[in-house]
Short mmCIF file of C-alpha atoms in Angstrom, two decimals:
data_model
loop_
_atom_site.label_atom_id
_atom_site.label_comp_id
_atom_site.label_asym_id
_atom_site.label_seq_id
_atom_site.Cartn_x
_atom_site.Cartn_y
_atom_site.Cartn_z
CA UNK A 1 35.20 -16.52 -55.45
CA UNK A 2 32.57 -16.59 -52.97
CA UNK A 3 29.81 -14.49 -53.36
CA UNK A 4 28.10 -12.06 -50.75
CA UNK A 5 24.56 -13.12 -50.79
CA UNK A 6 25.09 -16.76 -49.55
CA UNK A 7 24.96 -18.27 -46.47
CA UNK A 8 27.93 -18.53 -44.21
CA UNK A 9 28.37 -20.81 -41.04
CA UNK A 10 30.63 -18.37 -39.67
CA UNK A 11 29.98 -16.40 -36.35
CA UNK A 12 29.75 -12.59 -37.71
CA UNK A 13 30.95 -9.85 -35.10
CA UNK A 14 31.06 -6.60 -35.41
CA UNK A 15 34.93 -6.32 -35.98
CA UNK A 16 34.59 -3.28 -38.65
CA UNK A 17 31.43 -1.70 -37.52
CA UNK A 18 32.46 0.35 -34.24
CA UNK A 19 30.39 -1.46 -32.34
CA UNK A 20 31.51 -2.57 -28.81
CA UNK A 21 33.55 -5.44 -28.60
CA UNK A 22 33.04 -7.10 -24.39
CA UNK A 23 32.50 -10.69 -24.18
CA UNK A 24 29.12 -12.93 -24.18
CA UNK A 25 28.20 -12.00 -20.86
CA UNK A 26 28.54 -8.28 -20.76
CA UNK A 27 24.83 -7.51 -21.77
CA UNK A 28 24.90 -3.79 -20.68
CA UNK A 29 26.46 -3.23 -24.03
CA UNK A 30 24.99 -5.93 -26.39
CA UNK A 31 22.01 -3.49 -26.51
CA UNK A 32 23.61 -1.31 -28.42
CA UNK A 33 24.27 -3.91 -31.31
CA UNK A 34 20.19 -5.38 -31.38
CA UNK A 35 19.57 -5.54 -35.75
CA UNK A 36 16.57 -4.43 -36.97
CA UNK A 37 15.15 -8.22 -37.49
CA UNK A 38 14.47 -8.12 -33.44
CA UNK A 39 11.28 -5.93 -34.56
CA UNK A 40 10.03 -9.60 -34.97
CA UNK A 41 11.08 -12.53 -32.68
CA UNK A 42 11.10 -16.27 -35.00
CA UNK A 43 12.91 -18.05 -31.55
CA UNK A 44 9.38 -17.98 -29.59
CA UNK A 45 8.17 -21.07 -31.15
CA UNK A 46 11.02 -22.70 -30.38
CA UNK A 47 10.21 -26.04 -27.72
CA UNK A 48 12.92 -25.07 -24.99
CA UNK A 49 13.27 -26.67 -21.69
CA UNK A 50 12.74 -24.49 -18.41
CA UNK A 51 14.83 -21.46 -18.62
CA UNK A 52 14.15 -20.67 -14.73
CA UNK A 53 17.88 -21.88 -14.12
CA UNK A 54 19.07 -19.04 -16.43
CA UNK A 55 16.33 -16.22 -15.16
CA UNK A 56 17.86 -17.37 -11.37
CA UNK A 57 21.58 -17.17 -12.62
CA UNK A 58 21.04 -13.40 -14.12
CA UNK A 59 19.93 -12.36 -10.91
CA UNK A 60 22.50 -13.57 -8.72
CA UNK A 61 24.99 -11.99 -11.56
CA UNK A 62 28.09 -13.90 -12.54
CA UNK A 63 29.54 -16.95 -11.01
CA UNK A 64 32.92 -18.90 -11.14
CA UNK A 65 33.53 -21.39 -13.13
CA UNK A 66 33.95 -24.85 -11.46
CA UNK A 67 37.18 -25.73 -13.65
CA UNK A 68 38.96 -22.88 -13.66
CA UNK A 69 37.43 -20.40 -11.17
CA UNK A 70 37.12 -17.64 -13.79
CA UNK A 71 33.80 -15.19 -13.02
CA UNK A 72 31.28 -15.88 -15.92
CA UNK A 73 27.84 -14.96 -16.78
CA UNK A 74 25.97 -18.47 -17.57
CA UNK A 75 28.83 -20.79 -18.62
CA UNK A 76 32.75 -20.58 -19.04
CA UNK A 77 33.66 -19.94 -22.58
CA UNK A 78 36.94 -21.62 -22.71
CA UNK A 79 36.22 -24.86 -20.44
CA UNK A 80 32.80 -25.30 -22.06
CA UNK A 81 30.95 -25.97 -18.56
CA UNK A 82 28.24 -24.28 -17.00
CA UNK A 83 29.10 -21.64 -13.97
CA UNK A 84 28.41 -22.52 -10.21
CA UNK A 85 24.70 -21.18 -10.54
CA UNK A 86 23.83 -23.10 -13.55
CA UNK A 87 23.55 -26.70 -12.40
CA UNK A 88 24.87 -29.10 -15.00
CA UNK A 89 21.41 -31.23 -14.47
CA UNK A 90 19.24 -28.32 -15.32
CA UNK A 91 20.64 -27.69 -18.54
CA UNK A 92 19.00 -29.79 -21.50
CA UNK A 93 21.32 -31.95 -23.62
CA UNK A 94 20.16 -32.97 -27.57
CA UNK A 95 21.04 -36.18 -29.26
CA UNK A 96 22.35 -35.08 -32.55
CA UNK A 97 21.83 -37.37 -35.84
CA UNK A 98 25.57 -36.62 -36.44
CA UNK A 99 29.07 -35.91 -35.81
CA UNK A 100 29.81 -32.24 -35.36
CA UNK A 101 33.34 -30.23 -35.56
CA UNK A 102 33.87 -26.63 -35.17
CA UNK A 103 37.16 -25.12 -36.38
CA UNK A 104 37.75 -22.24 -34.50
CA UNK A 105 39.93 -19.42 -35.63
CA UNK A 106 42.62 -18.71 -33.05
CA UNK A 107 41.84 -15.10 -33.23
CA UNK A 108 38.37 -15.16 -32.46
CA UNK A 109 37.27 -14.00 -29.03
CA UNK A 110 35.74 -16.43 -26.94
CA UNK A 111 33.25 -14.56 -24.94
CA UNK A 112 31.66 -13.71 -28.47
CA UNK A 113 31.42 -17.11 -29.86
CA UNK A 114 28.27 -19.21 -29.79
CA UNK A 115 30.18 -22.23 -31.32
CA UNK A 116 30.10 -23.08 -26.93
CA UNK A 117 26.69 -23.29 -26.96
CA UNK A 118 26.41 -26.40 -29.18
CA UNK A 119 29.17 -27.94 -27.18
CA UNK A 120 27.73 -27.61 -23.70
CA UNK A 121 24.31 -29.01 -24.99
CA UNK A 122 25.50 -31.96 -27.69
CA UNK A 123 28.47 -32.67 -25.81
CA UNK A 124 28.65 -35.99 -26.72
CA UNK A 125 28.50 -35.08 -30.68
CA UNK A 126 30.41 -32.02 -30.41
CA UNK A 127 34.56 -31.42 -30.95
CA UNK A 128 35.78 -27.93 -30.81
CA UNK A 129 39.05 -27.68 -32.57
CA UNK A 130 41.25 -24.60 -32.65
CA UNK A 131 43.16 -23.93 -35.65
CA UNK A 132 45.84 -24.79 -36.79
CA UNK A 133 44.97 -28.36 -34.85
CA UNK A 134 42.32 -30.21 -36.68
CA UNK A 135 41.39 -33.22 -37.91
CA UNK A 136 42.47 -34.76 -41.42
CA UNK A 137 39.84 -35.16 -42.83
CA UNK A 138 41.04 -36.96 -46.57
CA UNK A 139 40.57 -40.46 -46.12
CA UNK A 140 37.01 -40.19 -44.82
CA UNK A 141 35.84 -37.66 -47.35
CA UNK A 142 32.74 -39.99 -48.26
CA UNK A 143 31.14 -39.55 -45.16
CA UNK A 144 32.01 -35.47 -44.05
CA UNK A 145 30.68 -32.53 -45.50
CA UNK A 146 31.64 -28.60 -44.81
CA UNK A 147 29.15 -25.90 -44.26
CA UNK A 148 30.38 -23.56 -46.32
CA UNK A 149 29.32 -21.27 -49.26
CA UNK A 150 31.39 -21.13 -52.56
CA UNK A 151 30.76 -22.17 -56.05
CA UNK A 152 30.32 -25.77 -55.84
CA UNK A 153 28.13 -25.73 -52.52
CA UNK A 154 25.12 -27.57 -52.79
CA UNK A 155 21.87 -27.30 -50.84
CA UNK A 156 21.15 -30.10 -47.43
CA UNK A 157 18.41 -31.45 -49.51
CA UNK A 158 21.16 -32.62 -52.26
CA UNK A 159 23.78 -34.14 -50.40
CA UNK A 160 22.30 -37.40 -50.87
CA UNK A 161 22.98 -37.34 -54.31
CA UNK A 162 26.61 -35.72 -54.07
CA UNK A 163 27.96 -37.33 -51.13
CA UNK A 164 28.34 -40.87 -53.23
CA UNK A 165 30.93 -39.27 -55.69
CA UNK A 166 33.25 -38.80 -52.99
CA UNK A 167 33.63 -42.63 -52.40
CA UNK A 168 36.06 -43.05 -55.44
CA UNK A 169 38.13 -39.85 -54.49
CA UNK A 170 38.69 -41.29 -51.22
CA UNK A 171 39.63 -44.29 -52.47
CA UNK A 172 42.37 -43.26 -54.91
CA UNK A 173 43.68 -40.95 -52.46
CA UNK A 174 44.13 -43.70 -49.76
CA UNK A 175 47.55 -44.97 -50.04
CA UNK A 176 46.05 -47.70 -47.00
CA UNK A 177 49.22 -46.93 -44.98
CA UNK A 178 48.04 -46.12 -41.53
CA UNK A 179 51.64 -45.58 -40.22
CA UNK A 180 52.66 -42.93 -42.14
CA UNK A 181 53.91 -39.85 -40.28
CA UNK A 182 51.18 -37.46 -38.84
CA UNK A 183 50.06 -34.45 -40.22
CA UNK A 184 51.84 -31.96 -37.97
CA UNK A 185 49.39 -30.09 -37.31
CA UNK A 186 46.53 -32.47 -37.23
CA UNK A 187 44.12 -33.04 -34.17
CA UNK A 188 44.06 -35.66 -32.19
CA UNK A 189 41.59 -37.85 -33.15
CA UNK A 190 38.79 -38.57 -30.71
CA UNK A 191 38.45 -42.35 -29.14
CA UNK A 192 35.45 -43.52 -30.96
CA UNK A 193 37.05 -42.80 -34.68
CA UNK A 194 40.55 -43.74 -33.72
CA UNK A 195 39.41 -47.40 -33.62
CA UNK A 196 38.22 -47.04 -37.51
CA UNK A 197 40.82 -44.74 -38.75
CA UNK A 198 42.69 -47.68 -40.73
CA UNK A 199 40.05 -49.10 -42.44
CA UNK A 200 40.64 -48.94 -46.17
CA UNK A 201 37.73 -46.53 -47.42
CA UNK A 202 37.31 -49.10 -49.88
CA UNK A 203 35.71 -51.37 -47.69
CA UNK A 204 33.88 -48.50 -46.89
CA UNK A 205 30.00 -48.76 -45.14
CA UNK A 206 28.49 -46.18 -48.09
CA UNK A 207 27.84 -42.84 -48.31
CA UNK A 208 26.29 -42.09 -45.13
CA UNK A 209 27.10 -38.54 -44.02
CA UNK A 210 28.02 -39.02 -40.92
CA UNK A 211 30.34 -35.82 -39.82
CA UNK A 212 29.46 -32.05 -40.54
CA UNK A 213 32.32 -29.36 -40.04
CA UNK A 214 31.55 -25.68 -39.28
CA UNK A 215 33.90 -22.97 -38.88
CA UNK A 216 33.96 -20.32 -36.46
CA UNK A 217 35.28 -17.10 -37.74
CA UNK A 218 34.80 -13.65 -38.49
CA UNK A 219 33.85 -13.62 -42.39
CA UNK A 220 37.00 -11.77 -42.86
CA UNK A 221 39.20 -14.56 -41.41
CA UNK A 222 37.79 -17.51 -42.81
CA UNK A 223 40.28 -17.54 -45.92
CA UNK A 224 43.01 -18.63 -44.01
CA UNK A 225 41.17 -21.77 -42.79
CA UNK A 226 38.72 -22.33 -45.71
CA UNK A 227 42.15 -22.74 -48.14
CA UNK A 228 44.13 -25.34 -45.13
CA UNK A 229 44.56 -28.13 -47.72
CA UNK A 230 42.92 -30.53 -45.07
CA UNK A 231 39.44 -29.05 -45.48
CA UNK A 232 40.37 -29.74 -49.57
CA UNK A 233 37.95 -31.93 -51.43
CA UNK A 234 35.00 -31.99 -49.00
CA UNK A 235 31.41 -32.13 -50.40
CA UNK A 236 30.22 -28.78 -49.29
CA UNK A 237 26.95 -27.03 -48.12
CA UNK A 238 25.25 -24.02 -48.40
CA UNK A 239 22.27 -22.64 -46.46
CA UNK A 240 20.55 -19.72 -48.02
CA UNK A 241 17.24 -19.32 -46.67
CA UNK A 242 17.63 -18.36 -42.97
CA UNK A 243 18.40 -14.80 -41.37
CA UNK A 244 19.57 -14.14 -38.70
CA UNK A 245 18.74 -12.79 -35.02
CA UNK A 246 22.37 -12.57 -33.96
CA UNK A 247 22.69 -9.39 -32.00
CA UNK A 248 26.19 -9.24 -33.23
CA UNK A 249 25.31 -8.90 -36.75
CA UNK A 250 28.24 -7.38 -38.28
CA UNK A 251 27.00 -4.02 -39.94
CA UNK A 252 27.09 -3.91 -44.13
CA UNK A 253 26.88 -7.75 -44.14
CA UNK A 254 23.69 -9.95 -45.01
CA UNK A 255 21.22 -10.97 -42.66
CA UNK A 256 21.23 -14.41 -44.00
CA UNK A 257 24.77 -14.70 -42.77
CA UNK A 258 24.46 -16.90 -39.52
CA UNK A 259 26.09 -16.81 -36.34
CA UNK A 260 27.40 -20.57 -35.47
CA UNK A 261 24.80 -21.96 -33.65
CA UNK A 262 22.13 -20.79 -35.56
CA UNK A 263 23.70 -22.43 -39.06
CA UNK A 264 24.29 -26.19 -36.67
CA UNK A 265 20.67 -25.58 -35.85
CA UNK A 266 19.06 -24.64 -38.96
CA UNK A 267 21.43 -27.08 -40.81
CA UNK A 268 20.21 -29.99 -38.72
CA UNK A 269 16.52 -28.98 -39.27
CA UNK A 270 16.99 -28.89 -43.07
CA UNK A 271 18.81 -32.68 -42.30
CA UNK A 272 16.08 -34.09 -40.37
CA UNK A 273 13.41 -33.19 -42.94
CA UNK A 274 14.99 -33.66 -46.28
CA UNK A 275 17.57 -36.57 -46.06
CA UNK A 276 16.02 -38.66 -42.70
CA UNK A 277 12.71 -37.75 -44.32
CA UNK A 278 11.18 -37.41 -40.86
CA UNK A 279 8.68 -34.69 -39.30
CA UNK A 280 10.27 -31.75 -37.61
CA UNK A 281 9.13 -31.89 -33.87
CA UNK A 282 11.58 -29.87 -31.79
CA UNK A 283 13.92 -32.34 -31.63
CA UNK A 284 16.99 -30.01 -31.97
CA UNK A 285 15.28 -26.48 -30.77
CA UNK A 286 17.18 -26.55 -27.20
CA UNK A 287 20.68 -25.94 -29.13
CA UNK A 288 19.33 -22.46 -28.70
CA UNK A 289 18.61 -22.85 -25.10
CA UNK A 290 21.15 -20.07 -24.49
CA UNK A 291 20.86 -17.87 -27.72
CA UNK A 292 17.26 -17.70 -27.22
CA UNK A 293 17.37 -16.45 -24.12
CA UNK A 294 20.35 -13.93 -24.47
CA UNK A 295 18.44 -12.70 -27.64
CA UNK A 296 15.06 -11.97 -25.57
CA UNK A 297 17.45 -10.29 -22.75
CA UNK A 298 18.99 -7.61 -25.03
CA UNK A 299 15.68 -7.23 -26.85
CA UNK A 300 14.00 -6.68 -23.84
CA UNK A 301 16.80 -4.42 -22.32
CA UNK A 302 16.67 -2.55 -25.97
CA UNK A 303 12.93 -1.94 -25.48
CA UNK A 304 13.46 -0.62 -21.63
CA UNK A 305 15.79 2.10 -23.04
CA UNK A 306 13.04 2.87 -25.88
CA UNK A 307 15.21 2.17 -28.31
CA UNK A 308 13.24 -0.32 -30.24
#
């Protein structure tokens, strides 16, 4: 049974609280859900690129998207692209360490997810999935982990030492028949692994992690996806030590539960330091390019009503 007081990867709204319910881009209202932990602000040491291109795009108000022509605020939420006003080439991109997927729960709202965020600025190490289409994961269970809490999570800092027992599960689950019907509802699998996805995992390269799945739910809907028997047997990983600043903090729930971009951030600091054993320099601070800047909006909008 999980328990309340760890960490969760999920992306907590305020489904239960009352609290309005627009999309990403309707700020007018987001005021009204600031926490109390905006009293302090632990995003302005953050090393962000120039956010002039999203100070220029709030003025001129929202835009259409150049996919689908919807009006946005910043970026379209469903094609993952920046809006007309928000040149692509103005908008940093990071180099992640790692693989990233994001199950998404079918029922979450878009305009309320920050899963996006990490997909418009790693998109070349980020998949967004929508469940029930994912991945199967099995055969490669020696090199994924799931950021998830429950009661064989283990901290970032100890994967290193987990991760290696996972070789010998994959290998006695690997029948090594590649041509076996699909998973009906399983993803399809993006170029780059499709090339490896017959190698026997006993010929296996090690224990490297090399893929890191987050989900991105409402707390209340993650059992349905945390139980999929695809997500079964994966090493998985707890973060207990951040809090958040999400303004949609859902009300009753712990402020160490993290929105989605904030637990791919904060997950890839803890990576960088304790298993790459390498100084923390920024490297991964512009994933909250747009959650910074949304955050100092509605605080600032917060203090303009004298609210704070």
């Amino acid at each position: 049974q999980l328990t309340m007081s760890l960490n969760s990867s999920t992306l907590l709204n305020e489904e239960n609280s009352g609290g309005p319910k627009g999309n990403t881009e309707c700020l007018g209202s987001l005021e009204l859900q600031t926490p109390s932990s905006f009293q302090d602000n632990p995003l302005q040491q953050l090393q962000l690129a120039s956010q002039e291109v999203l100070e220029k795009a709030k003025k001129s108000g929202r835009s259409k998207c150049p996919r689908c022509s919807s009006s946005r605020m910043f970026y379209c939420y469903t094609c993952f692209v920046p809006v007309e006003t928000v040149p692509t080439k103005e908008i940093p991109t990071v180099k992640l360490p790692l693989k990233i997927d994001i199950i998404k729960h079918p029922n979450e709202t878009d305009g309320k997810s920050t899963a996006v965020h990490a997909k418009l600025l790693a998109p070349d190490d980020v998949t967004i999935y929508k469940y029930p289409c994912i991945p199967e994961y099995k055969e490669k269970r020696h090199e994924i982990a799931l950021v998830f809490p429950g009661p064989n999570s283990v901290s970032v800092k100890d994967i290193a030492f987990h991760l290696p027992k996972y070789i010998k599960k994959s290998v006695s689950d690997n029948d090594d028949d590649c041509s076996r019907e699909p998973f009906l509802k399983q993803a399809k699998i993006e170029p780059e692994e499709e090339k490896n996805e017959c190698i026997s995992s006993n010929k296996s390269e090690g224990t490297v992690l090399k893929k890191i799945i987050f989900i991105d739910s409402t707390w209340n809907q993650t059992n349905k996806i945390i139980t999929d028997e695809r997500l079964q047997g994966l090493l998985q990983i707890e973060l207990k030590t951040r809090k958040t600043c999400f303004w949609r903090h859902q009300k009753g729930k712990p402020d160490t539960y993290l929105s989605t971009i904030e637990a791919i951030y904060y997950f890839l600091v803890d990576y960088h330091q304790e298993i790459l054993k390498e100084n923390y320099k920024g490297q991964y601070d512009n994933l909250l390019f747009f959650f910074s800047f949304m955050y100092t909006l509605i605080k600032n909008a917060k203090g303009c009503a004298g609210k704070e």
